[in-house]
Short mmCIF file of C-alpha atoms in Angstrom, two decimals:
data_model
loop_
_atom_site.label_atom_id
_atom_site.label_comp_id
_atom_site.label_asym_id
_atom_site.label_seq_id
_atom_site.Cartn_x
_atom_site.Cartn_y
_atom_site.Cartn_z
CA MET W 1 -29.01 -4.01 7.45
CA ARG W 2 -28.19 -7.34 8.08
CA GLU W 3 -26.26 -7.68 4.48
CA GLN W 4 -24.27 -4.00 5.34
CA LYS W 5 -23.37 -5.67 8.56
CA ARG W 6 -21.83 -8.74 6.63
CA LYS W 7 -19.85 -6.33 3.87
CA ASN W 8 -18.55 -4.78 6.89
CA MET W 9 -17.16 -7.50 8.56
CA PHE W 10 -15.52 -9.05 5.50
CA SER W 11 -13.76 -5.49 4.64
CA LEU W 12 -12.55 -5.58 8.52
CA LEU W 13 -11.29 -9.19 7.89
CA LEU W 14 -9.46 -8.01 4.54
CA LEU W 15 -7.85 -5.37 6.17
CA VAL W 16 -6.57 -7.70 9.13
CA TYR W 17 -5.20 -9.70 6.35
CA LEU W 18 -3.59 -7.44 4.18
CA GLN W 19 -1.95 -5.77 7.96
CA SER W 20 -0.63 -9.43 9.05
CA SER W 21 1.16 -10.02 5.72
CA PRO W 22 5.07 -9.78 5.85
CA ILE W 23 6.80 -6.62 5.91
CA HIS W 24 9.78 -6.14 3.40
CA PRO W 25 12.08 -3.31 3.73
CA LEU W 26 12.56 -0.30 1.17
CA SER W 27 15.77 -0.18 -0.58
CA SER W 28 17.82 2.81 0.79
CA SER W 29 20.13 3.08 -2.24
CA LEU W 30 21.97 6.48 -2.84
CA TYR W 31 21.26 6.30 -6.64
CA THR W 32 18.46 4.96 -9.13
CA SER W 33 19.07 2.79 -11.83
CA TYR W 34 17.46 3.50 -15.46
CA THR W 35 17.59 1.75 -18.24
CA LEU W 36 17.37 3.74 -21.53
CA GLU W 37 15.66 1.07 -23.66
CA GLN W 38 12.53 1.28 -21.10
CA THR W 39 12.99 4.88 -19.76
CA CYS W 40 13.01 6.80 -23.32
CA GLY W 41 9.63 7.59 -24.67
CA GLN W 42 8.00 6.56 -28.05
CA ASP W 43 8.89 8.66 -31.12
CA GLY W 44 11.15 10.73 -29.09
CA SER W 45 8.55 12.33 -26.70
CA LYS W 46 9.88 13.91 -23.39
CA GLN W 47 10.16 12.03 -20.30
CA SER W 48 10.53 13.81 -16.85
CA LEU W 49 12.37 12.73 -14.09
CA HIS W 50 13.00 14.14 -10.93
CA LEU W 51 16.45 13.55 -8.88
CA ASN W 52 15.78 15.16 -5.46
CA SER W 53 18.54 14.51 -3.61
CA GLN W 54 19.61 11.17 -5.17
CA ALA W 55 21.95 10.35 -8.19
CA ALA W 56 20.70 8.78 -11.31
CA VAL W 57 22.52 6.09 -13.37
CA PHE W 58 21.54 5.81 -17.09
CA THR W 59 22.56 2.94 -19.15
CA PHE W 60 22.05 1.14 -22.62
CA ASN W 61 23.06 -1.88 -23.76
CA SER W 62 21.86 -3.60 -26.60
CA THR W 63 21.61 -3.64 -30.46
CA ASN W 64 18.80 -1.25 -31.64
CA ARG W 65 16.97 -2.49 -34.59
CA LYS W 66 15.17 0.46 -34.64
CA LYS W 67 16.20 4.32 -34.46
CA LEU W 68 16.31 5.43 -30.72
CA ASP W 69 15.19 8.97 -30.15
CA CYS W 70 15.71 9.88 -26.36
CA HIS W 71 14.50 13.10 -24.98
CA LEU W 72 15.04 13.05 -21.03
CA GLU W 73 13.95 16.03 -18.72
CA ILE W 74 15.77 16.01 -15.36
CA HIS W 75 14.27 18.39 -12.30
CA LEU W 76 15.71 19.14 -9.29
CA HIS W 77 13.84 20.58 -5.95
CA SER W 78 16.24 23.61 -5.24
CA LYS W 79 18.05 26.43 -7.23
CA ALA W 80 20.85 25.85 -4.62
CA LEU W 81 21.45 22.60 -6.32
CA GLY W 82 23.13 21.83 -9.60
CA PHE W 83 23.70 18.77 -12.03
CA SER W 84 26.97 16.92 -12.61
CA VAL W 85 26.97 14.47 -15.62
CA PHE W 86 29.72 12.02 -15.87
CA ILE W 87 30.10 9.83 -19.13
CA GLU W 88 31.31 6.69 -17.86
CA THR W 89 30.99 4.60 -21.00
CA LEU W 90 29.97 5.77 -24.58
CA LYS W 91 30.18 3.29 -27.32
CA ILE W 92 28.52 4.32 -30.21
CA ASP W 93 28.88 4.81 -33.98
CA ARG W 94 31.53 7.53 -34.68
CA SER W 95 30.99 9.85 -37.98
CA SER W 96 31.95 13.43 -38.81
CA GLY W 97 30.17 15.95 -36.84
CA CYS W 98 28.13 13.10 -35.00
CA SER W 99 25.89 13.06 -37.97
CA ARG W 100 24.55 9.51 -36.99
CA ASP W 101 24.94 8.70 -32.86
CA PHE W 102 25.05 11.48 -30.64
CA LEU W 103 24.73 12.08 -27.11
CA GLN W 104 24.07 15.78 -26.33
CA PHE W 105 23.08 18.26 -23.06
CA GLY W 106 21.27 21.19 -22.54
CA ARG W 107 18.35 23.38 -21.20
CA ASP W 108 15.23 25.12 -22.32
CA LYS W 109 12.71 27.34 -21.28
CA PHE W 110 8.96 26.04 -21.79
CA VAL W 111 9.47 24.39 -25.63
CA ILE W 112 12.40 26.69 -26.51
CA THR W 113 15.99 25.39 -26.11
CA THR W 114 18.33 28.09 -24.79
CA HIS W 115 21.41 25.96 -24.61
CA LEU W 116 23.14 23.32 -26.04
CA SER W 117 26.36 21.16 -25.17
CA LYS W 118 28.66 20.00 -27.90
CA LYS W 119 27.78 16.46 -29.43
CA TYR W 120 29.66 13.56 -27.95
CA CYS W 121 30.40 10.73 -30.38
CA ASP W 122 33.91 9.52 -29.85
CA THR W 123 34.43 6.36 -27.70
CA ILE W 124 34.84 6.68 -24.12
CA GLU W 125 35.87 3.63 -22.21
CA HIS W 126 35.00 2.79 -18.82
CA SER W 127 37.14 4.10 -15.69
CA ALA W 128 38.91 1.84 -13.61
CA ASN W 129 39.79 1.81 -10.07
CA ILE W 130 43.59 2.49 -8.67
CA THR W 131 44.11 0.88 -5.51
CA ASN W 132 47.58 0.38 -3.15
CA GLU W 133 49.06 -2.82 -1.87
CA ASN W 134 46.31 -2.49 0.81
CA GLY W 135 43.42 -2.68 -1.48
CA ALA W 136 42.50 0.96 -1.00
CA LEU W 137 41.13 3.39 -3.50
CA VAL W 138 43.89 6.11 -4.33
CA GLY W 139 42.55 7.27 -7.58
CA TYR W 140 40.78 6.33 -10.96
CA ASP W 141 42.04 5.76 -14.51
CA PHE W 142 40.18 7.60 -17.06
CA LYS W 143 42.23 6.03 -20.15
CA ASP W 144 42.41 8.07 -22.87
CA THR W 145 39.43 10.54 -22.05
CA SER W 146 40.48 12.53 -18.69
CA PHE W 147 37.88 13.59 -16.26
CA LEU W 148 37.11 17.03 -17.54
CA ARG W 149 36.30 15.79 -21.23
CA ARG W 150 33.74 13.52 -19.54
CA GLU W 151 32.11 15.58 -17.38
CA TYR W 152 28.93 18.45 -17.89
CA ILE W 153 27.88 20.89 -15.34
CA GLU W 154 24.79 22.73 -15.39
CA THR W 155 24.30 25.40 -12.64
CA ASN W 156 21.68 28.00 -14.37
CA ASP W 157 18.35 26.08 -13.82
CA VAL W 158 16.67 23.25 -11.85
CA GLU W 159 16.27 21.37 -14.87
CA MET W 160 18.35 20.11 -17.81
CA ASP W 161 17.72 18.09 -20.59
CA ILE W 162 19.63 14.55 -22.28
CA TRP W 163 19.55 13.74 -26.03
CA LEU W 164 20.42 10.40 -27.24
CA GLU W 165 20.13 9.62 -30.59
CA LEU W 166 20.90 6.36 -32.19
CA GLN W 167 20.41 5.13 -35.73
CA PRO W 168 20.10 1.10 -36.20
CA ALA W 169 22.84 -0.88 -35.20
CA GLN W 170 24.88 -2.67 -37.95
CA ASN W 171 26.11 -6.04 -38.02
CA ASN W 172 24.69 -7.13 -34.66
CA GLN W 173 26.66 -4.13 -33.26
CA ILE W 174 26.14 -3.51 -29.14
CA LYS W 175 26.07 -0.08 -28.63
CA GLU W 176 26.85 1.12 -24.93
CA VAL W 177 25.89 4.09 -22.72
CA LYS W 178 26.36 4.73 -19.13
CA LEU W 179 25.71 8.19 -17.52
CA VAL W 180 25.51 9.36 -13.98
CA VAL W 181 24.00 11.97 -12.86
CA ALA W 182 24.73 13.61 -9.46
CA PRO W 183 23.19 16.37 -7.86
CA PHE W 184 25.67 19.18 -5.93
CA ARG W 185 25.52 21.92 -3.80
CA LYS W 186 26.58 25.52 -5.76
CA SER W 187 28.65 25.88 -2.42
CA CYS W 188 29.15 25.10 1.39
CA ASN W 189 30.94 26.19 4.24
CA ALA W 190 32.96 24.51 7.04
CA GLU W 191 29.70 23.52 8.75
CA ASP W 192 28.97 21.43 5.97
CA GLY W 193 32.07 19.24 6.17
CA GLU W 194 30.15 16.49 8.07
CA TYR W 195 27.86 15.74 5.32
CA TYR W 196 29.28 17.32 2.27
CA LYS W 197 32.98 16.76 0.48
CA GLN W 198 33.95 19.65 -2.10
CA CYS W 199 35.68 19.10 -5.31
CA PRO W 200 39.22 19.83 -5.90
CA GLY W 201 39.44 23.47 -7.38
CA THR W 202 35.82 24.24 -7.49
CA SER W 203 32.88 25.36 -5.67
CA ARG W 204 31.02 22.08 -5.91
CA CYS W 205 30.08 20.06 -2.90
CA PHE W 206 28.89 16.28 -3.24
CA ARG W 207 27.36 14.17 -0.38
CA ARG W 208 30.10 12.05 1.07
CA GLN W 209 28.13 9.11 0.62
CA PHE W 210 28.67 9.49 -2.94
CA PHE W 211 32.26 9.27 -2.91
CA CYS W 212 31.96 6.08 -0.65
CA ASP W 213 29.88 4.33 -3.63
CA ASN W 214 32.20 5.91 -6.41
CA ILE W 215 29.33 7.71 -8.07
CA VAL W 216 31.31 10.99 -8.11
CA LYS W 217 34.76 10.66 -9.08
CA CYS W 218 36.35 14.13 -8.99
CA ALA W 219 38.46 13.15 -5.76
CA VAL W 220 39.20 10.29 -3.53
CA LEU W 221 38.36 10.00 0.27
CA THR W 222 41.38 9.32 2.68
CA THR W 223 41.78 6.23 4.93
CA GLU W 224 40.74 8.49 7.82
CA GLU W 225 37.38 9.62 5.35
CA MET W 226 36.63 6.07 4.58
CA SER W 227 36.54 4.66 8.12
CA ARG W 228 34.30 7.49 9.15
CA PHE W 229 31.91 8.41 6.74
CA CYS W 230 31.84 5.12 4.74
CA VAL W 231 29.89 2.74 7.03
CA LYS W 232 30.34 -0.98 6.08
CA THR W 233 27.04 -2.96 5.59
CA SER W 234 28.57 -5.65 8.22
CA ASP W 235 28.76 -2.87 10.75
CA SER W 236 25.50 -1.14 9.88
CA GLY W 237 23.38 -4.47 9.67
CA GLY W 238 22.20 -4.08 13.45
CA PHE W 239 20.95 -0.57 12.94
CA MET W 240 19.41 -0.95 9.47
CA TYR W 241 17.34 -3.61 11.03
CA LEU W 242 16.23 -1.24 13.84
CA PRO W 243 13.57 0.60 11.84
CA VAL W 244 12.31 -2.76 10.55
CA ILE W 245 11.96 -4.39 13.90
CA ILE W 246 10.05 -0.89 15.12
CA ILE W 247 7.62 -0.98 12.05
CA VAL W 248 6.92 -4.93 12.67
CA ILE W 249 5.90 -4.39 16.39
CA VAL W 250 3.51 -1.54 15.13
CA MET W 251 2.26 -3.66 12.84
CA VAL W 252 1.59 -6.36 15.48
CA ILE W 253 -0.24 -3.96 17.62
CA ILE W 254 -2.29 -2.51 15.07
CA THR W 255 -3.12 -6.47 14.04
CA THR W 256 -3.66 -7.39 17.34
CA THR W 257 -5.97 -4.30 17.66
CA LEU W 258 -8.27 -5.07 14.67
CA ILE W 259 -8.66 -8.59 15.34
CA GLY W 260 -10.44 -7.85 18.70
CA PHE W 261 -12.48 -5.15 17.03
CA GLY W 262 -13.31 -7.75 14.75
CA ILE W 263 -14.62 -10.17 17.25
CA LYS W 264 -16.35 -7.54 19.20
CA MET W 265 -18.32 -6.89 15.59
CA VAL W 266 -19.12 -10.32 15.32
CA ILE W 267 -20.58 -10.64 19.10
CA ASN W 268 -22.59 -7.34 18.65
CA HIS W 269 -23.79 -8.80 15.06
CA PHE W 270 -25.25 -12.01 16.79
CA LYS W 271 -26.47 -10.17 20.11
CA GLY W 272 -28.55 -7.92 17.99
CA ASN W 273 -30.21 -10.40 15.68
CA ASP W 274 -30.78 -13.89 17.61
CA PRO W 275 -29.31 -14.24 21.62
CA GLN W 276 -29.72 -17.86 21.26
CA SER W 277 -27.20 -17.43 17.98
CA LEU W 278 -24.82 -15.61 20.75
CA VAL W 279 -24.83 -18.63 23.16
CA THR W 280 -23.98 -21.03 20.21
CA PHE W 281 -21.22 -18.58 19.28
CA ARG W 282 -19.59 -18.30 22.58
CA ASN W 283 -20.06 -21.80 23.11
CA SER W 284 -18.26 -22.55 19.94
CA ILE W 285 -15.23 -20.38 20.77
CA ASN W 286 -15.14 -21.88 24.61
CA PRO W 287 -16.81 -25.39 24.81
CA ARG W 288 -16.12 -25.25 28.61
CA THR W 289 -17.91 -22.59 29.13
CA CYS W 290 -21.45 -24.42 29.09
CA ASP W 291 -20.09 -26.96 31.74
CA SER W 292 -18.83 -24.31 33.67
CA ASP W 293 -21.81 -22.47 34.00
CA ARG W 294 -23.70 -25.48 34.92
CA ALA W 295 -21.21 -26.18 37.65
CA VAL W 296 -21.50 -22.72 38.98
CA HIS W 297 -25.40 -23.47 39.34
CA ALA W 298 -25.21 -26.54 41.15
CA VAL W 299 -22.85 -25.01 43.70
CA THR W 300 -25.11 -22.07 44.17
CA SER W 301 -28.03 -24.25 44.50
CA LEU W 302 -26.62 -26.24 47.28
CA LEU W 303 -25.38 -22.87 49.26
CA THR W 304 -28.55 -21.13 48.98
CA PRO W 305 -30.67 -21.60 51.63
CA GLU W 306 -34.33 -23.35 51.21
CA ARG W 307 -36.29 -20.22 52.05
CA ASP W 308 -34.29 -17.86 49.76
CA GLN W 309 -34.50 -20.35 47.01
CA ARG W 310 -37.05 -19.22 44.02
CA ARG W 311 -40.64 -20.40 44.85
CA PRO W 312 -42.70 -21.40 41.63
CA THR W 313 -45.44 -19.22 40.68
CA SER W 314 -48.96 -19.73 39.87
CA GLN W 315 -48.12 -19.97 36.04
CA GLU W 316 -45.93 -22.97 36.61
CA VAL W 317 -48.27 -24.91 39.02
CA PRO W 318 -49.71 -27.73 36.90
CA LEU W 319 -53.26 -27.67 36.39
CA ASP W 320 -54.02 -30.89 38.23
CA LEU W 321 -52.84 -29.32 41.34
CA HIS W 322 -55.91 -26.64 41.25
CA PRO W 323 -58.97 -27.94 43.48
CA PRO W 324 -61.88 -28.92 41.65
CA ASP W 325 -64.73 -26.55 41.14
CA LEU W 326 -66.76 -25.19 43.95
CA PRO W 327 -70.63 -24.74 44.26
CA SER W 328 -72.04 -21.60 43.01
CA HIS W 329 -73.73 -20.96 46.91
CA PRO W 330 -72.29 -21.89 50.38
CA PRO W 331 -73.90 -24.78 52.27
CA SER W 332 -76.77 -24.18 54.40
CA TYR W 333 -76.79 -24.44 58.18
CA ASP W 334 -78.57 -27.29 58.42
CA GLU W 335 -75.95 -28.94 55.92
CA VAL W 336 -73.12 -27.92 58.43
CA VAL W 337 -74.82 -28.40 61.66
CA GLY W 338 -76.78 -31.79 60.70
CA ILE W 339 -80.07 -32.71 59.72
CA GLY W 340 -80.71 -34.31 63.18
CA TYR W 341 -80.20 -31.19 65.24
CA LYS W 342 -83.25 -29.44 66.05
CA ASP W 343 -82.54 -26.72 68.36
CA ASP W 344 -82.41 -23.28 67.19
CA PRO W 345 -78.68 -21.49 67.03
CA PRO W 346 -78.44 -19.13 70.19
CA LYS W 347 -79.25 -15.49 70.07
CA TYR W 348 -76.87 -12.56 70.31
CA SER W 349 -77.89 -11.49 73.77
CA GLU W 350 -77.31 -14.82 75.33
CA VAL W 351 -73.85 -14.87 73.70
CA ALA W 352 -73.43 -11.13 74.60
CA GLN W 353 -74.16 -12.03 78.52
CA VAL W 354 -71.45 -15.18 78.29
CA PHE W 355 -68.61 -12.68 77.42
CA ASN W 356 -69.79 -9.94 79.76
#
């Protein structure tokens, strides 16, 4: 029983320590970055990823010594959404029919591939921002590859596949791939304008924050839209810290409660085993308690009347205060009156006459 109490006390103290450790806020990024060197499975095994409402950026930038056979399956949580794949950069071996290196998209049902896109192996340079004299973004330069040739759209299913096959690099060649996959709503109305922006000439609607971070490049926000929907870090700093402050306050309250509960368990533990240990533990926490108790006892003794003060019991009387042993029989009349007294004691009748 005592061993179980010690284990419970140790677990409680460990929980208090973990609760009192520093709090680090989680990232609230609109997209998740994946390096294909680490994300792709071994020997071409399929890897499943769930986007939900976030975008995903896939990058490859290295000299592969071995063949890379990558197969990704990406999922959405709603049939009202579709996939938009934008090829930001593609620098791999170019060959006839893309027989060596290639990038390809498609979809499948169970293990049967039902659709395949064309293979991509042409060099695609990274796009560049176009700004005006005030530094505001006004458009994008897609170099020799237009936006439409860089984009792949999937609207028929809530999952899609990406294949990337790279042969071993020659002469320390660095191969580079960057894909941006963003979910979009297949249709939107005027009520969605507060949170979504529609790509020109299409029914596809993306979250406005995707345009703020240049994740989606089918259009550019106006100056008014930028100031309204794209909150700067400096302006939102105080607001972003508010949830952290609330979490810290809650954790402090929880920690304080657990510490109080732990002290109560310690006190109950000593109280149930040894009262003298409880007194020693209490005095160790507050050394002044013992001196204060003595002072209160002294003052109480002075103010209490003598008649109300506790009398010693018979158990507390020293043995030497008891009278010596008495004889077993009472003394005789002669011993009490005296040996020289010769008269007989008075009769009852004479005594009665006197009182009458």
